[in-house]
Coordinates of C-alpha atoms in Angstrom, one line a residue:
X254 CA -16.7 -241.9 76.8
X255 CA -19.1 -242.6 73.9
X256 CA -20.9 -245.8 74.0
X257 CA -20.7 -248.6 71.2
X258 CA -23.8 -247.4 69.4
X259 CA -21.8 -244.0 68.8
X260 CA -18.6 -246.0 67.7
X261 CA -20.5 -248.1 65.1
X262 CA -22.5 -245.1 63.6
X263 CA -19.0 -243.2 63.5
X264 CA -17.7 -245.6 61.0
X265 CA -20.1 -243.9 58.6
X266 CA -20.5 -240.4 59.8
X267 CA -16.7 -240.1 60.2
X268 CA -15.4 -242.4 57.7
X269 CA -11.7 -242.6 57.3
X270 CA -10.5 -243.1 53.8
X271 CA -7.3 -241.8 52.0
X272 CA -6.1 -240.0 55.3
X273 CA -9.3 -237.9 55.3
X274 CA -12.6 -238.2 57.2
X275 CA -15.8 -237.8 55.3
X276 CA -19.3 -238.7 55.6
X277 CA -20.3 -241.7 53.5
X278 CA -22.7 -240.4 51.0
X279 CA -26.3 -241.0 51.5
X280 CA -28.4 -243.0 49.0
X281 CA -32.2 -243.5 48.8
X282 CA -32.5 -247.2 48.9
X283 CA -34.2 -247.5 45.4
X284 CA -31.6 -245.1 43.8
X285 CA -28.7 -246.8 45.4
X286 CA -29.8 -250.1 43.9
X287 CA -30.6 -248.7 40.7
X288 CA -26.9 -246.8 40.4
X289 CA -25.3 -250.4 41.6
X290 CA -27.0 -252.3 39.0
X291 CA -26.3 -249.8 36.3
X292 CA -22.6 -249.8 37.2
X293 CA -22.5 -253.4 37.3
X294 CA -24.3 -253.8 33.8
X295 CA -21.8 -251.4 32.3
X296 CA -19.0 -253.5 33.6
X297 CA -20.3 -256.7 32.2
X298 CA -21.2 -257.9 35.9
X299 CA -24.7 -259.4 36.4
X300 CA -24.7 -260.0 40.0
X301 CA -27.3 -257.7 41.4
X302 CA -25.9 -256.8 44.8
X303 CA -22.2 -256.8 44.0
X304 CA -22.0 -253.2 44.9
X305 CA -24.4 -253.9 48.0
X306 CA -27.0 -251.6 46.8
X307 CA -26.6 -249.0 49.6
X308 CA -26.4 -251.8 52.2
X309 CA -22.6 -252.0 52.5
X310 CA -20.8 -252.2 55.8
X311 CA -18.0 -249.5 56.2
X312 CA -15.5 -252.2 55.4
X313 CA -17.1 -253.2 52.2
X314 CA -17.5 -249.6 51.2
X315 CA -13.9 -248.9 52.0
X316 CA -12.9 -251.7 49.6
X317 CA -15.3 -250.5 46.9
X318 CA -13.6 -247.0 47.1
X319 CA -10.2 -248.5 46.7
X320 CA -11.1 -250.8 43.8
X321 CA -12.9 -248.1 42.0
X322 CA -9.9 -245.5 42.6
X323 CA -7.4 -248.1 41.3
X324 CA -9.6 -248.9 38.2
X325 CA -10.1 -245.2 37.4
X326 CA -6.7 -244.0 38.4
X327 CA -8.1 -241.5 40.9
X328 CA -5.5 -240.0 43.2
X329 CA -7.2 -240.7 46.4
X330 CA -4.3 -239.5 48.5
X331 CA -4.1 -236.2 47.2
X332 CA -7.7 -235.7 46.6
X333 CA -9.8 -233.5 48.7
X334 CA -12.5 -234.5 51.0
X335 CA -15.3 -233.0 48.7
X336 CA -13.4 -234.6 45.6
X337 CA -13.6 -238.1 47.3
X338 CA -17.3 -237.6 48.2
X339 CA -18.1 -236.6 44.6
X340 CA -16.2 -239.7 43.2
X341 CA -18.1 -241.9 45.6
X342 CA -21.4 -240.5 44.5
X343 CA -20.6 -240.8 40.8
X344 CA -19.6 -244.5 41.4
X345 CA -22.9 -245.2 43.3
X346 CA -20.8 -245.8 46.5
X347 CA -23.3 -244.8 49.3
X348 CA -25.3 -246.1 52.0
X349 CA -29.0 -245.6 52.6
X350 CA -30.7 -245.2 55.8
X351 CA -31.9 -248.7 56.5
X352 CA -28.5 -250.2 55.7
X353 CA -26.8 -247.8 58.2
X354 CA -29.4 -248.5 61.0
X355 CA -29.2 -252.2 60.5
X356 CA -25.4 -252.2 60.5
X357 CA -25.3 -250.3 64.0
X358 CA -28.1 -252.3 65.6
X359 CA -26.4 -255.5 64.3
X360 CA -23.0 -254.6 65.6
X361 CA -24.6 -253.6 68.8
X362 CA -26.4 -256.6 69.4
X363 CA -23.3 -258.7 68.7
X364 CA -21.2 -256.7 71.1
X365 CA -23.9 -256.3 73.9
X366 CA -26.2 -259.3 73.4
X367 CA -24.0 -261.8 71.7
X368 CA -26.6 -262.2 68.9
X369 CA -27.3 -260.9 65.5
X370 CA -30.1 -258.7 63.8
X371 CA -29.6 -261.4 61.1
X372 CA -31.0 -263.9 63.3
X373 CA -34.0 -261.8 64.7
X374 CA -35.5 -259.8 61.8
X375 CA -38.8 -260.9 60.2
X376 CA -40.4 -259.6 56.9
X377 CA -43.5 -261.8 57.2
X378 CA -45.3 -263.3 60.1
X379 CA -46.0 -266.9 60.9
X380 CA -44.1 -269.8 59.3
X381 CA -43.5 -267.8 55.9
X382 CA -41.4 -265.3 57.9
X383 CA -39.4 -268.2 59.5
X384 CA -38.7 -269.9 56.3
X385 CA -37.9 -266.7 54.5
X386 CA -35.4 -265.9 57.4
X387 CA -33.9 -269.3 57.3
X388 CA -33.5 -269.1 53.6
X389 CA -32.0 -265.7 53.4
X390 CA -30.3 -265.7 56.8
X391 CA -27.2 -264.4 55.4
X392 CA -28.6 -261.6 53.5
X393 CA -31.1 -260.0 55.8
X394 CA -29.8 -256.6 55.3
X395 CA -30.4 -256.7 51.6
X396 CA -34.0 -257.4 52.3
X397 CA -34.7 -255.0 55.1
X398 CA -36.2 -251.6 54.5
X399 CA -37.0 -248.8 57.0
X400 CA -40.6 -250.5 56.9
X401 CA -39.2 -253.9 57.7
X402 CA -37.1 -252.8 60.6
X403 CA -40.0 -250.9 62.2
X404 CA -42.9 -253.2 61.4
X405 CA -45.0 -254.9 64.1
X406 CA -42.9 -257.9 63.9
X407 CA -39.7 -256.3 64.7
X408 CA -40.5 -253.4 67.0
X409 CA -43.1 -251.7 69.3
X410 CA -44.2 -248.2 69.2
X411 CA -42.9 -246.0 72.0
X412 CA -45.7 -243.6 73.6
X413 CA -43.9 -241.7 76.1
X414 CA -40.4 -240.0 76.0
X415 CA -39.4 -241.6 79.4
X416 CA -39.5 -245.2 77.8
X417 CA -36.9 -244.3 75.1
X418 CA -33.7 -246.0 75.1
X419 CA -30.4 -246.0 73.1
X420 CA -30.7 -248.6 70.2
X421 CA -34.3 -247.5 69.7
X422 CA -35.4 -246.3 66.0
X423 CA -37.2 -243.2 64.7
X424 CA -39.0 -242.9 61.6
X425 CA -38.6 -239.4 60.4
X426 CA -41.1 -237.6 58.0
X427 CA -40.4 -234.9 55.4
X428 CA -42.3 -233.5 52.3
X429 CA -39.7 -235.6 50.2
X430 CA -39.4 -238.6 52.6
X431 CA -43.0 -239.0 53.5
X432 CA -42.2 -240.9 56.7
X433 CA -39.7 -243.5 54.9
X434 CA -36.5 -242.3 56.6
X435 CA -35.1 -243.8 59.6
X436 CA -32.5 -243.2 62.1
X437 CA -31.3 -244.6 65.5
X438 CA -30.9 -243.3 69.0
X439 CA -27.5 -243.3 70.2
X440 CA -27.7 -241.6 73.5
X441 CA -30.4 -240.0 75.8
X442 CA -29.8 -238.1 79.1
X443 CA -32.0 -235.6 81.2
X444 CA -31.9 -232.9 78.5
X445 CA -31.1 -234.4 75.2
X446 CA -31.9 -237.4 72.9
X447 CA -29.4 -237.9 70.3
X448 CA -30.2 -239.9 67.3
X449 CA -27.9 -240.9 64.3
X450 CA -28.5 -240.9 60.5
X451 CA -26.1 -241.7 57.7
X452 CA -24.6 -238.3 57.6
X453 CA -24.7 -236.7 61.0
X454 CA -25.8 -236.8 64.8
X455 CA -28.8 -234.7 65.8
X456 CA -29.9 -233.7 69.4
X457 CA -33.6 -233.2 70.6
X458 CA -34.5 -231.6 73.7
X459 CA -36.0 -234.4 76.0
X460 CA -39.1 -234.2 78.0

């Protein structure tokens, strides 16, 4: 049986909409926010984060899709999975890597530890960080990038594979990402480490 981390990640990776199962489209944070702002501006809406800017929960994303399909008269029921994904991308309905990891961790903490990531995450050290967290305690995800989630205030570096546990985060590097991408470990056994990104699960050989 898959653990809670899998179940929370699955809500994005196996996103159910219109009777189909799709991956929620991925968005680089700045791209997602830019698209959301453009969509809102064209609709005459000034609230910067009304489309969540790549940080929406699965429930929020589903509502955005339903609202957009009604407005655009898009036939969600008869559309193919590919057509739904294309429609979501066109409307800027996506999730970025930090929004995905934030949601999975937050839900996991609520289920397992009876607390929330909102109450723990810090962007700044000292009193400045505590004040900022208090003032924006209900909007933590919108101010939490991959760098925030993995800074020295919120995480510690793991040096040995044997010390890795489900719920730990990985910063991924690529020629285009330059270390800015983030994923979350959802399972580990004697042979494999499984981590989740916004669109898939990946297994690495353990040591």
